[in-house]
């Protein structure tokens, strides 16, 4: 009897020692675990955000560098193109100036050659003119043949005048070594000093060139 009572007492004590748990403690534990998980997830999310920002920046930097290099390359190409244009323009201007100088020089040479050729022809015709003048000086005034020769002589001198061939005036003019060739000197007080008193052979000019000097007598 006493043994059974002792066993019951022990059973009651054990029942008293068992802690009583309710739903509130389990909820608290779950809340704490959730908070820990959220706390642990926040750094991970922060790291992911920072990593994504770095990746975005790293992607922007190459794009910026690419744009900068592109525009820099374009500017260099533009500068090079402008330099080439300036060089070509300068070469064109030089070529045009050289061509203009060549054209002027050629025209001058051509004109000079024409003048030289015409002067040579006139010079070869002058002896014929001299013979006409000598023949007319000896011909009778009333001779019909002489009248015809005078008309031919007049036509020839008109053609000379139209070509620019002019006779040099000598008698009564002051001696000019550029136009006259003195072959005789005479003492004559009736005329001034260094004055041409006689023309032995008529001289001629073609434009501004002397074809033949006049052969004259000059008074001292």
Short mmCIF file of C-alpha atoms in Angstrom, two decimals:
data_model
loop_
_atom_site.label_atom_id
_atom_site.label_comp_id
_atom_site.label_asym_id
_atom_site.label_seq_id
_atom_site.Cartn_x
_atom_site.Cartn_y
_atom_site.Cartn_z
CA UNK A 1 0.00 0.00 0.00
CA UNK A 2 2.66 2.41 0.94
CA UNK A 3 4.66 1.50 -2.17
CA UNK A 4 1.79 2.32 -4.47
CA UNK A 5 1.37 5.72 -2.84
CA UNK A 6 5.04 6.50 -3.32
CA UNK A 7 4.84 5.70 -7.05
CA UNK A 8 1.87 7.97 -7.52
CA UNK A 9 3.71 10.79 -5.78
CA UNK A 10 6.70 10.39 -8.13
CA UNK A 11 4.44 10.39 -11.15
CA UNK A 12 2.87 13.64 -9.99
CA UNK A 13 6.29 15.24 -9.44
CA UNK A 14 7.39 14.29 -12.92
CA UNK A 15 4.20 15.71 -14.27
CA UNK A 16 4.93 18.95 -12.44
CA UNK A 17 8.51 19.17 -13.86
CA UNK A 18 7.37 18.91 -17.53
CA UNK A 19 7.33 22.48 -18.91
CA UNK A 20 4.12 23.65 -20.34
CA UNK A 21 4.47 25.15 -23.87
CA UNK A 22 1.89 27.00 -25.85
CA UNK A 23 1.68 28.44 -29.42
CA UNK A 24 3.16 31.87 -28.48
CA UNK A 25 6.70 30.54 -27.97
CA UNK A 26 6.66 28.74 -31.30
CA UNK A 27 5.52 31.92 -33.07
CA UNK A 28 8.29 33.94 -31.42
CA UNK A 29 10.82 31.40 -32.60
CA UNK A 30 9.48 31.53 -36.12
CA UNK A 31 9.57 35.37 -36.08
CA UNK A 32 13.18 35.40 -34.91
CA UNK A 33 14.18 32.90 -37.59
CA UNK A 34 12.40 34.97 -40.25
CA UNK A 35 14.13 38.14 -39.06
CA UNK A 36 17.49 36.40 -39.21
CA UNK A 37 16.78 35.18 -42.74
CA UNK A 38 15.68 38.66 -43.85
CA UNK A 39 18.75 40.17 -42.22
CA UNK A 40 20.95 37.68 -44.01
CA UNK A 41 19.17 38.35 -47.32
CA UNK A 42 19.61 42.16 -47.11
CA UNK A 43 23.43 42.11 -47.44
CA UNK A 44 23.09 39.68 -50.31
CA UNK A 45 20.62 41.96 -52.05
CA UNK A 46 22.87 44.97 -51.35
CA UNK A 47 25.83 43.13 -52.82
CA UNK A 48 23.78 42.18 -55.88
CA UNK A 49 22.65 45.81 -56.32
CA UNK A 50 26.20 47.12 -56.05
CA UNK A 51 27.42 44.49 -58.45
CA UNK A 52 24.69 45.35 -60.97
CA UNK A 53 25.52 49.08 -60.62
CA UNK A 54 29.19 48.35 -61.24
CA UNK A 55 28.31 46.26 -64.26
CA UNK A 56 26.11 49.06 -65.61
CA UNK A 57 28.89 51.60 -65.09
CA UNK A 58 31.40 49.26 -66.68
CA UNK A 59 29.09 48.93 -69.67
CA UNK A 60 28.63 52.72 -69.91
CA UNK A 61 32.36 53.41 -69.81
CA UNK A 62 33.14 51.42 -72.99
CA UNK A 63 30.20 53.09 -74.73
CA UNK A 64 31.48 56.53 -73.70
CA UNK A 65 35.00 55.63 -74.79
CA UNK A 66 33.65 54.29 -78.06
CA UNK A 67 31.72 57.52 -78.74
CA UNK A 68 34.74 59.64 -77.80
CA UNK A 69 37.07 57.64 -80.01
CA UNK A 70 34.53 57.75 -82.85
CA UNK A 71 34.15 61.54 -82.76
CA UNK A 72 37.90 61.96 -82.28
CA UNK A 73 38.55 59.80 -85.32
CA UNK A 74 35.99 61.77 -87.33
CA UNK A 75 37.64 65.06 -86.30
CA UNK A 76 41.06 63.77 -87.33
CA UNK A 77 39.65 62.62 -90.66
CA UNK A 78 38.00 66.03 -91.15
CA UNK A 79 41.23 67.88 -90.32
CA UNK A 80 43.14 65.62 -92.71
CA UNK A 81 40.54 66.19 -95.42
CA UNK A 82 40.66 69.97 -94.94
CA UNK A 83 44.46 69.87 -95.14
CA UNK A 84 44.27 67.91 -98.39
CA UNK A 85 41.76 70.43 -99.77
CA UNK A 86 44.08 73.31 -98.87
CA UNK A 87 47.05 71.58 -100.49
CA UNK A 88 45.09 70.84 -103.67
CA UNK A 89 43.73 74.40 -103.76
CA UNK A 90 47.25 75.80 -103.39
CA UNK A 91 48.55 73.51 -106.14
CA UNK A 92 45.66 74.55 -108.39
CA UNK A 93 46.37 78.24 -107.80
CA UNK A 94 50.06 77.72 -108.55
CA UNK A 95 49.24 75.80 -111.73
CA UNK A 96 46.82 78.51 -112.86
CA UNK A 97 49.42 81.22 -112.17
CA UNK A 98 52.09 79.27 -114.06
CA UNK A 99 49.73 78.70 -116.97
CA UNK A 100 48.81 82.39 -117.05
CA UNK A 101 52.49 83.36 -117.07
CA UNK A 102 53.15 80.80 -119.80
CA UNK A 103 50.25 82.16 -121.86
CA UNK A 104 51.49 85.75 -121.52
CA UNK A 105 55.04 84.73 -122.35
CA UNK A 106 53.86 82.74 -125.37
CA UNK A 107 51.76 85.64 -126.63
CA UNK A 108 54.69 88.00 -126.21
CA UNK A 109 57.04 85.63 -128.02
CA UNK A 110 54.46 85.09 -130.74
CA UNK A 111 54.02 88.83 -131.16
CA UNK A 112 57.78 89.34 -131.21
CA UNK A 113 58.19 86.61 -133.82
CA UNK A 114 55.49 88.21 -135.95
CA UNK A 115 57.12 91.61 -135.65
CA UNK A 116 60.55 90.19 -136.48
CA UNK A 117 59.14 88.36 -139.51
CA UNK A 118 57.26 91.40 -140.76
CA UNK A 119 60.30 93.61 -140.22
CA UNK A 120 62.46 91.24 -142.25
CA UNK A 121 59.95 91.33 -145.12
CA UNK A 122 59.78 95.13 -145.05
CA UNK A 123 63.55 95.35 -144.97
CA UNK A 124 63.80 93.18 -148.11
CA UNK A 125 61.22 95.33 -149.90
CA UNK A 126 62.94 98.63 -149.15
CA UNK A 127 65.49 98.33 -151.98
CA UNK A 128 62.54 97.96 -154.39
CA UNK A 129 61.07 101.17 -152.98
CA UNK A 130 64.45 102.87 -153.43
CA UNK A 131 64.56 101.84 -157.09
CA UNK A 132 61.04 103.17 -157.62
CA UNK A 133 62.06 106.53 -156.19
CA UNK A 134 65.26 106.71 -158.29
CA UNK A 135 63.35 105.82 -161.46
CA UNK A 136 60.61 108.38 -160.79
CA UNK A 137 63.21 111.06 -160.10
CA UNK A 138 64.72 110.54 -163.57
CA UNK A 139 61.44 110.11 -165.49
CA UNK A 140 59.95 113.04 -167.45
CA UNK A 141 56.97 114.66 -165.77
CA UNK A 142 54.62 114.32 -168.74
CA UNK A 143 55.51 110.70 -169.49
CA UNK A 144 52.37 108.50 -169.20
CA UNK A 145 54.50 105.55 -168.16
CA UNK A 146 55.95 107.61 -165.30
CA UNK A 147 52.44 108.59 -164.23
CA UNK A 148 51.49 104.91 -163.99
CA UNK A 149 54.63 104.15 -161.96
CA UNK A 150 53.79 107.01 -159.62
CA UNK A 151 50.35 105.50 -159.01
CA UNK A 152 51.88 102.08 -158.24
CA UNK A 153 54.40 103.71 -155.90
CA UNK A 154 51.61 105.57 -154.13
CA UNK A 155 49.61 102.33 -153.63
CA UNK A 156 52.68 100.58 -152.22
CA UNK A 157 53.38 103.36 -149.73
CA UNK A 158 49.70 103.33 -148.67
CA UNK A 159 49.99 99.60 -147.98
CA UNK A 160 53.16 100.22 -145.98
CA UNK A 161 51.40 102.87 -143.94
CA UNK A 162 48.51 100.51 -143.18
CA UNK A 163 51.00 97.85 -142.05
CA UNK A 164 52.67 100.31 -139.70
CA UNK A 165 55.69 101.04 -141.87
CA UNK A 166 56.61 104.73 -141.66
CA UNK A 167 59.40 106.71 -143.32
CA UNK A 168 61.78 108.45 -140.94
CA UNK A 169 61.75 112.24 -141.21
CA UNK A 170 65.29 113.51 -141.43
CA UNK A 171 65.85 116.80 -143.31
CA UNK A 172 65.51 119.80 -141.00
CA UNK A 173 65.42 117.56 -137.90
CA UNK A 174 68.05 117.34 -135.21
CA UNK A 175 70.39 114.43 -135.66
CA UNK A 176 69.26 111.37 -133.67
CA UNK A 177 71.71 108.46 -133.59
CA UNK A 178 68.81 106.10 -132.90
CA UNK A 179 67.21 107.02 -136.23
CA UNK A 180 69.93 108.54 -138.38
CA UNK A 181 73.24 107.36 -139.73
CA UNK A 182 75.55 110.34 -140.43
CA UNK A 183 77.73 109.65 -143.46
CA UNK A 184 78.78 113.25 -144.12
CA UNK A 185 79.33 116.49 -142.23
CA UNK A 186 79.20 120.00 -143.66
CA UNK A 187 79.91 123.50 -142.38
CA UNK A 188 76.72 125.51 -142.85
CA UNK A 189 76.00 128.62 -140.81
CA UNK A 190 72.51 129.00 -142.28
CA UNK A 191 71.23 126.06 -140.25
CA UNK A 192 71.64 125.19 -136.64
CA UNK A 193 74.29 122.90 -135.27
CA UNK A 194 73.72 119.16 -135.53
CA UNK A 195 70.85 119.55 -137.99
CA UNK A 196 70.28 117.13 -140.87
CA UNK A 197 70.58 119.01 -144.17
CA UNK A 198 70.32 116.15 -146.68
CA UNK A 199 68.86 112.60 -146.77
CA UNK A 200 70.79 110.20 -149.04
CA UNK A 201 68.74 107.12 -148.27
CA UNK A 202 65.38 107.19 -146.59
CA UNK A 203 65.00 105.24 -143.36
CA UNK A 204 61.92 103.37 -142.18
CA UNK A 205 60.38 102.13 -138.96
CA UNK A 206 57.97 99.27 -138.40
CA UNK A 207 55.77 99.96 -135.37
CA UNK A 208 58.33 100.86 -132.67
CA UNK A 209 61.31 99.18 -134.37
CA UNK A 210 63.80 100.76 -136.72
CA UNK A 211 63.95 98.72 -139.92
CA UNK A 212 66.59 100.90 -141.55
CA UNK A 213 68.40 104.03 -140.39
CA UNK A 214 68.40 107.10 -142.60
CA UNK A 215 71.72 107.91 -144.30
CA UNK A 216 72.12 111.67 -143.81
CA UNK A 217 74.39 114.72 -144.06
CA UNK A 218 74.70 116.71 -140.84
CA UNK A 219 75.67 120.38 -140.41
CA UNK A 220 78.34 121.19 -137.83
#
